[in-house]
Amino acid sequence: MEPGQKDVPRPRHIPSQSWLFLGAGLVAFHLCLTFSGPPDGIWFPAVGVGIALVAWLGPLVVPFLVVDALLANFLVRGDAGFLRIVGDSLLTALEPAIAWWVFAELAGGRRRLDDPRSATVFLLLVPGVVSAAFAGLHALFLPDPDYWRPAGGIWIARALGTLVLVPPLLVYLTPWLLRQHMVEPDPPSRFPGGKEPDDWTWGEIIETGGLCLAAGILGPVLLVFQVQLGMPGWALSGVSLLVVVWAALRQGLRGGAMAASVNALLVLIPTWFLGFSAAQFSPLQGNLLGQCSTVLLVGASAGWIRASEARYRQVVGHIPVVLYSVRFPRGLSVPLASVPAGGQERNPTRRSERKGEIASGPLIVQQAEVTLVSAASRNVFGCEPEELLGSFADWMERVDLRDREIVIGALGQLCLQKEPVSCEYRLYSGPMTASRSFRWVRDTMVPFRPSEQMLDGWEGVIEDITDRRALAQDVRRNSSMLQALVTHLPAGVFFVQAPHGNPILVNQRARQLLGQREDLAAGLEHLSQVYRLHRTDGT
């Protein structure tokens, strides 16, 4: 649980507006059980639908799943024996509840699967440990004397049904169900997720649709290679994996899960209805498992990174100082101009090859590139951050011509030390026109060194000090005026700083009247003696 969050109890009832949704989910669960075929078939989608229902509505849906499983099994496999049907139905209904309890309660996973930890834990525990355990229990109710072969087939079928259906269902339907108040909000988690945006732009819709179309075309082609031609089609499998992984990298888990599920469903549904066995389908079955597992991890990681970057940019955007980052192009690192006393150059060959490019301010200005600028540049530079990216030489064009040597000198100093370097200079603000105004800034540069003798760039903080300098100038002017006035007064004036009584200002007339120069070491108790501020009788 995050600091400051209160514990939110798990729902004890199904919200009234969720009954219609529960009915639709039970219908889908019933249809999956009815048409799923043998337990060790190609895939078993009912477990995926059951896990999604438990994730949305809580463990109170388990009795409905038990009744639905008993009804479907008695209608489809009525000749399998009473004990076998009851045992298989109970295991089928309990597996989603136990899988989700292990994932959400014990491991603290998030319902949206939107962070790498939740995705990894889900992959290891739900289609991994829990499905394997229940596959072993299901195999006990089968008449096959070879226990391990059907147990392995049941495990793969359930894992595939989970990975194909659960991620897209949770990623796509959870935001909509929350907006419709049909499911309870997520309880607090110890591990906050990435929280990708729920709204889609037209560009994202078009890109995701195109990637899903490509994945959907490759799926049936792979099926033809596998079933009709008897070829595994490994090359096409690699292309299919590349498409779904690219969708995950570009659009996060929501894009990758959609592409992987479209690819898998357009392969699984035809083979499901055509009655292919797992033996005919096993190579392609493994490919689909690998694709869905990879997409889950890659999509969650990519979405997490993008969401973390968005949070970082949001925080940085509210900081009133300009944060920027400068790097040298790939392959260019500037060696330090000096070697520590008593030490030896770690790479003398490289240094000898780069004679004439010893670290210096002008060289850095020519080679450096600005890679990041925060949103505060709108207030300081008077332009968008994107306009400042690129060559650092263009950045220097915004520095007042009278102060460019100051910046170049600071960059040269940056090459000679590990500590930050600060400098103050005038910076033109606004469009690059002849009538532009300037602002005073303080630039603090922190060198970035992958090693002691190399400089690969720096991180900078620019603070607008225009008002501060103007205030300091006013203070100095007023102080000078006061001192000049006091100095030329005909009366003796002196100021003493409390509480120790140290004299801080004494004019010439006061010295003449007191007969002694001020003593900066004198305390308050000695002032009467230092300045003879007493009568001859000691009063």
XYZ file of C-alpha atoms in Angstrom:
539
model
C 0.000 0.000 0.000
C 1.270 3.472 -0.845
C 2.054 5.863 2.020
C -0.937 7.922 3.007
C -3.485 5.584 1.462
C -6.209 4.049 3.545
C -7.105 0.411 3.352
C -10.115 -0.103 1.100
C -12.087 -3.261 1.979
C -12.794 -5.805 -0.689
C -16.358 -5.717 -2.048
C -18.772 -7.900 -0.068
C -21.531 -7.796 -2.674
C -22.030 -7.495 -6.404
C -23.211 -3.972 -7.325
C -26.829 -3.933 -8.468
C -25.944 -2.486 -11.878
C -23.520 -5.366 -12.455
C -26.057 -8.195 -12.577
C -26.682 -7.758 -16.298
C -22.948 -7.761 -16.933
C -22.580 -10.870 -14.755
C -25.261 -12.593 -16.806
C -23.423 -11.790 -20.039
C -20.190 -13.079 -18.546
C -21.806 -16.335 -17.439
C -23.214 -16.826 -20.938
C -19.704 -16.411 -22.371
C -18.334 -18.799 -19.742
C -21.059 -21.349 -20.579
C -20.412 -21.144 -24.319
C -16.679 -21.614 -23.820
C -17.331 -24.732 -21.727
C -19.853 -26.088 -24.225
C -17.590 -25.796 -27.268
C -14.207 -26.244 -25.592
C -13.828 -29.910 -26.532
C -11.666 -32.285 -24.472
C -9.794 -30.854 -21.448
C -6.427 -31.414 -23.138
C -7.514 -29.834 -26.416
C -5.948 -26.916 -28.245
C -7.017 -24.288 -25.717
C -9.463 -23.816 -22.854
C -10.911 -20.253 -22.962
C -13.400 -20.761 -20.097
C -10.671 -20.319 -17.488
C -9.710 -16.952 -19.010
C -13.310 -15.704 -18.934
C -13.669 -16.950 -15.352
C -10.513 -15.144 -14.194
C -11.728 -11.880 -15.748
C -15.133 -12.213 -14.022
C -13.498 -12.846 -10.647
C -11.141 -9.896 -11.186
C -14.072 -7.575 -11.895
C -16.769 -8.828 -9.512
C -14.835 -10.581 -6.760
C -15.004 -14.104 -5.357
C -18.788 -13.937 -4.928
C -19.191 -14.985 -8.574
C -17.679 -18.411 -7.814
C -21.040 -20.061 -6.912
C -22.451 -18.889 -10.243
C -19.429 -20.354 -12.022
C -19.908 -23.670 -10.201
C -23.558 -23.895 -11.249
C -22.749 -22.889 -14.813
C -19.900 -25.417 -15.026
C -22.113 -28.240 -13.678
C -24.869 -27.397 -16.146
C -22.533 -27.243 -19.137
C -20.662 -30.435 -18.244
C -23.849 -32.437 -17.643
C -25.249 -31.263 -20.987
C -22.088 -31.948 -22.978
C -20.413 -34.816 -21.110
C -23.337 -36.508 -19.436
C -21.907 -39.954 -20.083
C -18.589 -39.228 -18.385
C -19.763 -40.251 -14.937
C -21.225 -38.267 -12.060
C -18.075 -37.978 -9.937
C -15.918 -37.001 -12.878
C -18.367 -34.286 -13.971
C -18.743 -32.856 -10.467
C -15.010 -32.910 -9.792
C -14.161 -31.351 -13.155
C -16.834 -28.655 -12.703
C -15.661 -27.707 -9.226
C -12.038 -27.460 -10.374
C -13.048 -25.390 -13.401
C -14.976 -22.933 -11.219
C -12.431 -22.772 -8.406
C -9.361 -22.278 -10.606
C -10.202 -18.651 -11.622
C -10.940 -17.669 -8.010
C -7.795 -19.230 -6.570
C -5.630 -17.926 -9.425
C -6.851 -14.378 -8.914
C -6.594 -14.610 -5.121
C -2.969 -15.757 -5.375
C -2.165 -12.999 -7.865
C -4.064 -10.076 -6.321
C -4.049 -10.829 -2.602
C -0.877 -12.815 -1.942
C 1.347 -11.252 -4.597
C -0.272 -7.769 -4.602
C -0.723 -7.638 -8.387
C -2.766 -4.931 -10.097
C -5.952 -5.622 -12.031
C -4.848 -3.524 -14.994
C -1.551 -5.481 -15.341
C -0.013 -2.073 -16.102
C 3.377 -2.435 -14.457
C 6.234 -4.898 -15.093
C 5.958 -6.465 -11.664
C 2.246 -7.271 -11.990
C 2.749 -8.639 -15.513
C 5.631 -10.857 -14.409
C 3.832 -12.113 -11.311
C 0.689 -12.805 -13.341
C 2.637 -14.754 -15.962
C 4.480 -16.842 -13.386
C 1.583 -17.546 -11.021
C -1.647 -17.701 -13.045
C -0.854 -19.571 -16.289
C 2.222 -20.990 -14.615
C 1.874 -22.322 -11.078
C -1.915 -22.310 -10.601
C -2.758 -23.697 -14.062
C -0.132 -26.418 -13.630
C -1.531 -27.408 -10.235
C -5.121 -27.570 -11.483
C -4.028 -29.413 -14.621
C -2.583 -32.095 -12.377
C -5.881 -32.316 -10.466
C -7.933 -32.439 -13.664
C -5.795 -35.269 -14.983
C -6.858 -37.404 -11.998
C -10.415 -37.492 -13.359
C -9.357 -38.730 -16.796
C -9.336 -42.446 -17.660
C -6.009 -42.144 -19.496
C -3.448 -44.397 -17.714
C -0.611 -42.125 -18.862
C -1.037 -39.373 -16.264
C 1.656 -36.921 -17.398
C 0.683 -36.614 -21.058
C -2.901 -35.395 -20.449
C -1.741 -33.308 -17.493
C 0.725 -31.456 -19.747
C -1.918 -31.008 -22.449
C -4.443 -29.602 -19.965
C -1.828 -27.196 -18.609
C -0.932 -25.812 -22.049
C -4.608 -25.487 -23.028
C -5.457 -23.558 -19.863
C -2.363 -21.378 -20.050
C -3.189 -20.461 -23.649
C -6.809 -19.701 -22.762
C -5.616 -17.434 -19.949
C -2.969 -15.523 -21.878
C -5.104 -14.981 -24.987
C -8.171 -13.614 -23.176
C -7.298 -12.186 -19.745
C -4.884 -9.317 -20.684
C -7.101 -7.749 -23.398
C -10.258 -8.186 -21.330
C -8.744 -6.519 -18.251
C -6.972 -3.793 -20.199
C -9.887 -2.785 -22.432
C -13.023 -3.468 -20.397
C -11.862 -2.424 -16.916
C -11.815 1.368 -17.637
C -15.257 1.201 -19.266
C -16.734 -0.863 -16.430
C -15.329 1.583 -13.875
C -16.846 4.544 -15.692
C -20.217 2.756 -15.776
C -19.929 1.907 -12.051
C -20.440 -1.760 -12.859
C -17.393 -2.962 -10.916
C -15.732 -1.886 -7.697
C -12.643 0.385 -7.906
C -9.223 -1.147 -7.559
C -8.076 -1.565 -3.967
C -4.851 0.238 -3.020
C -1.710 -1.578 -4.096
C 1.779 -1.575 -2.647
C 3.085 -1.321 -6.191
C 1.482 1.524 -8.183
C 0.973 0.920 -11.874
C 1.878 2.910 -14.930
C -1.712 4.115 -15.579
C -1.735 4.536 -19.318
C -4.349 7.009 -20.644
C -7.720 5.435 -21.393
C -8.546 7.758 -24.287
C -7.286 7.027 -27.789
C -6.169 9.503 -30.413
C -7.038 8.874 -34.047
C -3.379 8.249 -34.795
C -3.187 5.565 -32.111
C -6.400 3.950 -33.357
C -5.136 3.826 -36.940
C -1.708 2.512 -35.950
C -3.112 -0.156 -33.622
C -5.716 -1.175 -36.201
C -3.036 -1.566 -38.858
C -0.845 -3.686 -36.599
C -3.838 -5.846 -35.621
C -4.674 -6.286 -39.303
C -1.123 -7.394 -40.074
C -1.139 -9.809 -37.129
C -4.567 -11.088 -38.162
C -3.359 -11.847 -41.688
C -0.258 -13.665 -40.491
C -2.290 -15.909 -38.162
C -4.356 -17.730 -40.830
C -1.300 -17.936 -43.097
C 0.570 -19.720 -40.310
C -2.417 -22.026 -39.870
C -2.344 -22.978 -43.542
C 1.380 -23.686 -43.346
C 0.861 -25.804 -40.246
C -2.252 -27.810 -41.175
C -2.420 -27.925 -44.959
C 1.258 -27.956 -45.885
C 2.600 -29.687 -42.809
C 5.269 -26.988 -42.354
C 5.859 -25.140 -39.064
C 6.445 -21.796 -40.793
C 9.125 -20.606 -38.380
C 10.018 -17.598 -40.515
C 6.423 -16.362 -40.540
C 6.208 -17.037 -36.807
C 9.136 -14.684 -36.319
C 7.443 -12.012 -38.427
C 4.222 -12.446 -36.456
C 6.126 -12.108 -33.173
C 7.844 -8.984 -34.502
C 4.489 -7.387 -35.367
C 2.883 -8.001 -31.967
C 6.018 -6.941 -30.071
C 6.178 -3.752 -32.125
C 2.530 -3.088 -31.250
C 3.422 -3.552 -27.563
C 6.372 -1.174 -27.822
C 4.377 1.481 -29.637
C 1.057 1.329 -27.787
C 1.907 -0.454 -24.543
C -0.055 -3.395 -23.225
C -3.318 -2.269 -24.775
C -1.867 -2.303 -28.305
C 0.205 -5.441 -27.830
C -2.590 -7.403 -26.131
C -5.014 -6.513 -28.925
C -2.609 -7.521 -31.702
C -1.572 -10.760 -29.990
C -5.179 -11.731 -29.230
C -6.359 -11.009 -32.784
C -3.501 -13.105 -34.139
C -4.239 -15.969 -31.738
C -8.031 -15.925 -32.097
C -7.918 -16.006 -35.892
C -5.854 -19.178 -35.533
C -7.597 -20.824 -32.577
C -11.248 -20.307 -33.493
C -11.068 -22.056 -36.917
C -9.095 -24.981 -35.521
C -11.493 -25.124 -32.564
C -14.552 -25.545 -34.779
C -12.791 -27.767 -37.310
C -11.879 -30.215 -34.564
C -8.099 -30.277 -34.886
C -6.249 -32.084 -32.137
C -3.475 -30.646 -30.006
C -1.023 -33.050 -31.647
C -1.693 -31.473 -35.065
C -1.441 -28.006 -33.597
C 1.389 -28.310 -31.094
C 4.130 -26.232 -32.829
C 1.753 -23.366 -33.512
C 0.315 -23.715 -30.021
C 3.782 -23.120 -28.565
C 4.293 -20.107 -30.840
C 1.055 -18.514 -29.648
C 2.006 -19.104 -26.012
C 5.377 -17.470 -26.601
C 3.830 -14.490 -28.390
C 1.222 -13.804 -25.722
C 3.771 -14.167 -22.903
C 6.261 -11.864 -24.617
C 3.642 -9.242 -25.385
C 2.427 -9.234 -21.780
C 5.909 -8.479 -20.448
C 6.984 -6.078 -23.206
C 3.666 -4.216 -23.276
C 3.515 -3.740 -19.515
C 7.145 -2.547 -19.436
C 6.711 -0.147 -22.360
C 3.516 1.295 -20.902
C 5.155 1.643 -17.501
C 8.107 3.507 -18.983
C 5.870 5.875 -20.940
C 3.629 6.524 -17.946
C 6.659 7.105 -15.703
C 8.110 9.506 -18.264
C 4.774 11.338 -18.441
C 4.715 11.670 -14.637
C 8.317 12.889 -14.687
C 7.561 15.472 -17.362
C 4.498 16.621 -15.438
C 6.548 17.129 -12.286
C 9.425 18.803 -14.130
C 6.972 20.999 -16.019
C 5.858 22.629 -12.762
C 9.382 23.410 -11.551
C 10.075 27.140 -12.097
C 13.677 26.539 -13.220
C 14.763 25.225 -16.617
C 16.192 21.715 -16.510
C 18.156 20.673 -19.562
C 20.465 17.894 -20.649
C 23.369 18.051 -23.096
C 25.212 15.100 -24.617
C 27.902 14.594 -27.201
C 27.086 12.616 -30.352
C 27.600 8.868 -30.201
C 31.265 7.988 -30.447
C 32.509 11.335 -29.135
C 33.774 11.660 -25.576
C 36.001 14.519 -24.551
C 39.023 13.494 -22.411
C 39.943 15.618 -19.418
C 42.626 18.129 -20.189
C 44.751 17.146 -17.198
C 45.882 13.917 -15.559
C 45.832 13.610 -11.747
C 49.168 14.215 -10.078
C 51.227 11.039 -9.845
C 48.766 9.192 -12.111
C 49.027 7.882 -15.640
C 46.741 8.331 -18.604
C 44.405 5.340 -18.711
C 44.100 5.454 -22.487
C 47.193 7.199 -23.905
C 46.635 5.758 -27.380
C 43.188 7.305 -27.653
C 44.518 10.593 -26.296
C 47.367 10.696 -28.809
C 44.944 9.979 -31.635
C 42.806 12.977 -30.590
C 45.503 15.663 -30.446
C 44.005 19.003 -31.269
C 40.684 18.024 -29.671
C 41.704 18.533 -26.065
C 38.688 19.449 -23.956
C 37.855 23.127 -24.298
C 34.845 25.385 -24.307
C 34.808 26.085 -28.085
C 35.071 22.349 -28.888
C 32.153 21.563 -26.575
C 30.016 24.282 -28.169
C 30.642 22.783 -31.605
C 30.043 19.147 -30.688
C 27.396 19.192 -27.946
C 23.695 18.582 -28.565
C 20.787 19.576 -26.325
C 18.636 16.476 -25.802
C 16.125 17.591 -23.135
C 14.625 20.915 -22.052
C 11.860 21.333 -19.469
C 8.662 23.297 -19.986
C 9.907 26.231 -17.881
C 11.795 27.397 -20.978
C 8.564 29.136 -22.033
C 9.013 31.615 -19.187
C 12.795 32.026 -19.338
C 13.605 31.642 -23.053
C 10.215 32.736 -24.331
C 9.937 29.712 -26.640
C 8.797 26.104 -26.676
C 11.233 23.445 -25.378
C 11.338 21.758 -28.787
C 12.875 24.892 -30.321
C 15.912 24.558 -28.042
C 16.723 20.946 -28.908
C 19.607 20.201 -31.245
C 22.987 21.836 -31.632
C 24.346 23.654 -28.575
C 25.780 26.247 -30.966
C 22.184 27.358 -31.675
C 21.650 27.547 -27.911
C 24.693 29.843 -27.647
C 23.107 32.203 -30.189
C 20.620 33.111 -27.459
C 23.406 34.139 -25.061
C 24.270 37.820 -25.088
C 27.392 38.423 -27.151
C 29.068 40.181 -24.200
C 28.681 37.073 -22.000
C 29.505 34.211 -24.377
C 33.095 34.066 -23.171
C 31.736 33.492 -19.655
C 29.795 30.424 -20.825
C 32.730 29.117 -22.858
C 35.020 29.552 -19.864
C 32.551 27.691 -17.641
C 32.434 24.825 -20.153
C 36.202 24.665 -20.184
C 36.205 24.527 -16.390
C 33.607 21.751 -16.584
C 36.194 19.591 -18.354
C 38.717 19.990 -15.552
C 36.685 18.994 -12.509
C 33.958 16.714 -11.228
C 32.126 19.383 -9.247
C 29.326 21.514 -10.725
C 30.206 24.805 -12.374
C 27.983 27.893 -12.073
C 27.992 31.076 -14.092
C 25.717 34.068 -14.599
C 25.022 35.600 -17.983
C 22.440 37.447 -20.024
C 20.101 35.386 -22.153
C 17.892 36.707 -24.917
C 14.225 35.938 -24.353
C 11.569 35.682 -27.038
C 11.795 35.364 -30.833
C 15.167 35.809 -32.492
C 14.621 39.421 -33.560
C 16.638 42.614 -33.284
C 14.311 44.053 -30.616
C 14.433 41.080 -28.276
C 15.037 41.631 -24.560
C 17.400 39.732 -22.301
C 17.146 38.185 -18.852
C 19.854 37.443 -16.326
C 20.181 33.723 -15.512
C 22.338 31.528 -13.307
C 23.372 28.331 -15.091
C 24.572 25.431 -12.905
C 26.178 22.626 -14.915
C 26.752 19.161 -13.441
C 29.205 17.082 -15.528
C 28.217 13.585 -16.631
C 31.237 11.263 -16.605
C 31.096 7.536 -17.447
C 34.704 7.412 -16.199
C 37.165 9.730 -14.464
C 38.895 10.826 -17.641
C 35.878 11.223 -19.901
C 33.153 13.831 -20.206
C 30.048 12.771 -22.140
C 27.870 15.778 -21.397
C 26.228 17.586 -18.527
C 22.922 18.256 -16.821
C 22.025 21.903 -16.357
C 19.720 24.016 -14.207
C 18.943 27.558 -15.362
C 17.386 29.955 -12.862
C 16.022 33.370 -13.794
C 17.749 35.916 -11.515
C 16.714 39.092 -13.355
C 14.536 40.389 -10.511
C 17.066 39.301 -7.910
C 19.887 41.187 -9.618
C 17.703 44.261 -9.981
C 16.869 44.124 -6.264
C 20.524 43.668 -5.327
C 21.462 46.617 -7.502
C 18.845 48.782 -5.772
C 20.167 47.721 -2.371
C 23.728 48.580 -3.367
C 22.608 51.950 -4.727
C 20.688 52.815 -1.570
C 23.569 51.677 0.597
C 26.006 53.825 -1.331
C 23.709 56.831 -1.054
C 23.304 56.318 2.712
C 27.035 55.910 3.234
C 27.794 59.020 1.207
C 25.204 61.002 3.178
C 26.503 59.823 6.558
C 30.110 60.419 5.562
C 29.550 64.083 4.727
C 27.293 64.968 7.650
C 28.725 67.671 9.987
C 27.488 65.732 12.986
C 29.183 62.626 14.308
C 27.325 59.424 13.363
C 28.162 55.830 14.113
C 26.267 52.538 13.935
C 26.755 49.629 16.296
C 25.645 46.066 15.585
C 23.751 44.321 18.396
C 24.052 42.287 20.514
C 27.859 42.454 20.725
C 28.195 46.144 20.050
C 30.634 45.868 17.139
C 30.890 49.210 15.272
C 29.884 48.830 11.628
C 29.918 52.449 10.389
C 31.575 55.555 11.848
C 31.933 58.813 9.950
C 34.916 61.086 10.109
C 33.241 63.663 12.360
C 32.439 60.937 14.942
C 36.088 59.879 14.992
C 37.122 63.477 15.592
C 34.637 63.941 18.413
C 35.339 60.579 20.058
C 39.046 60.907 19.685
C 39.716 57.281 18.698
C 39.179 55.039 15.653
C 36.662 52.282 15.978
C 37.808 48.950 17.379
C 36.066 46.084 15.521
C 36.945 43.683 18.354
C 35.236 45.784 21.020
C 32.170 44.423 22.803
C 29.172 46.310 24.069
C 30.559 46.506 27.590
C 33.725 48.212 26.323
C 32.090 50.850 24.123
C 32.216 53.504 26.818
C 35.982 53.052 27.098
C 36.640 52.735 23.373
C 34.686 55.850 22.474
C 35.102 57.630 25.866
C 31.361 57.766 26.267
C 31.608 58.718 29.920
C 32.292 61.654 32.128
C 35.503 62.087 34.026
C 33.805 60.782 37.168
C 33.027 57.504 35.369
C 29.308 58.069 34.799
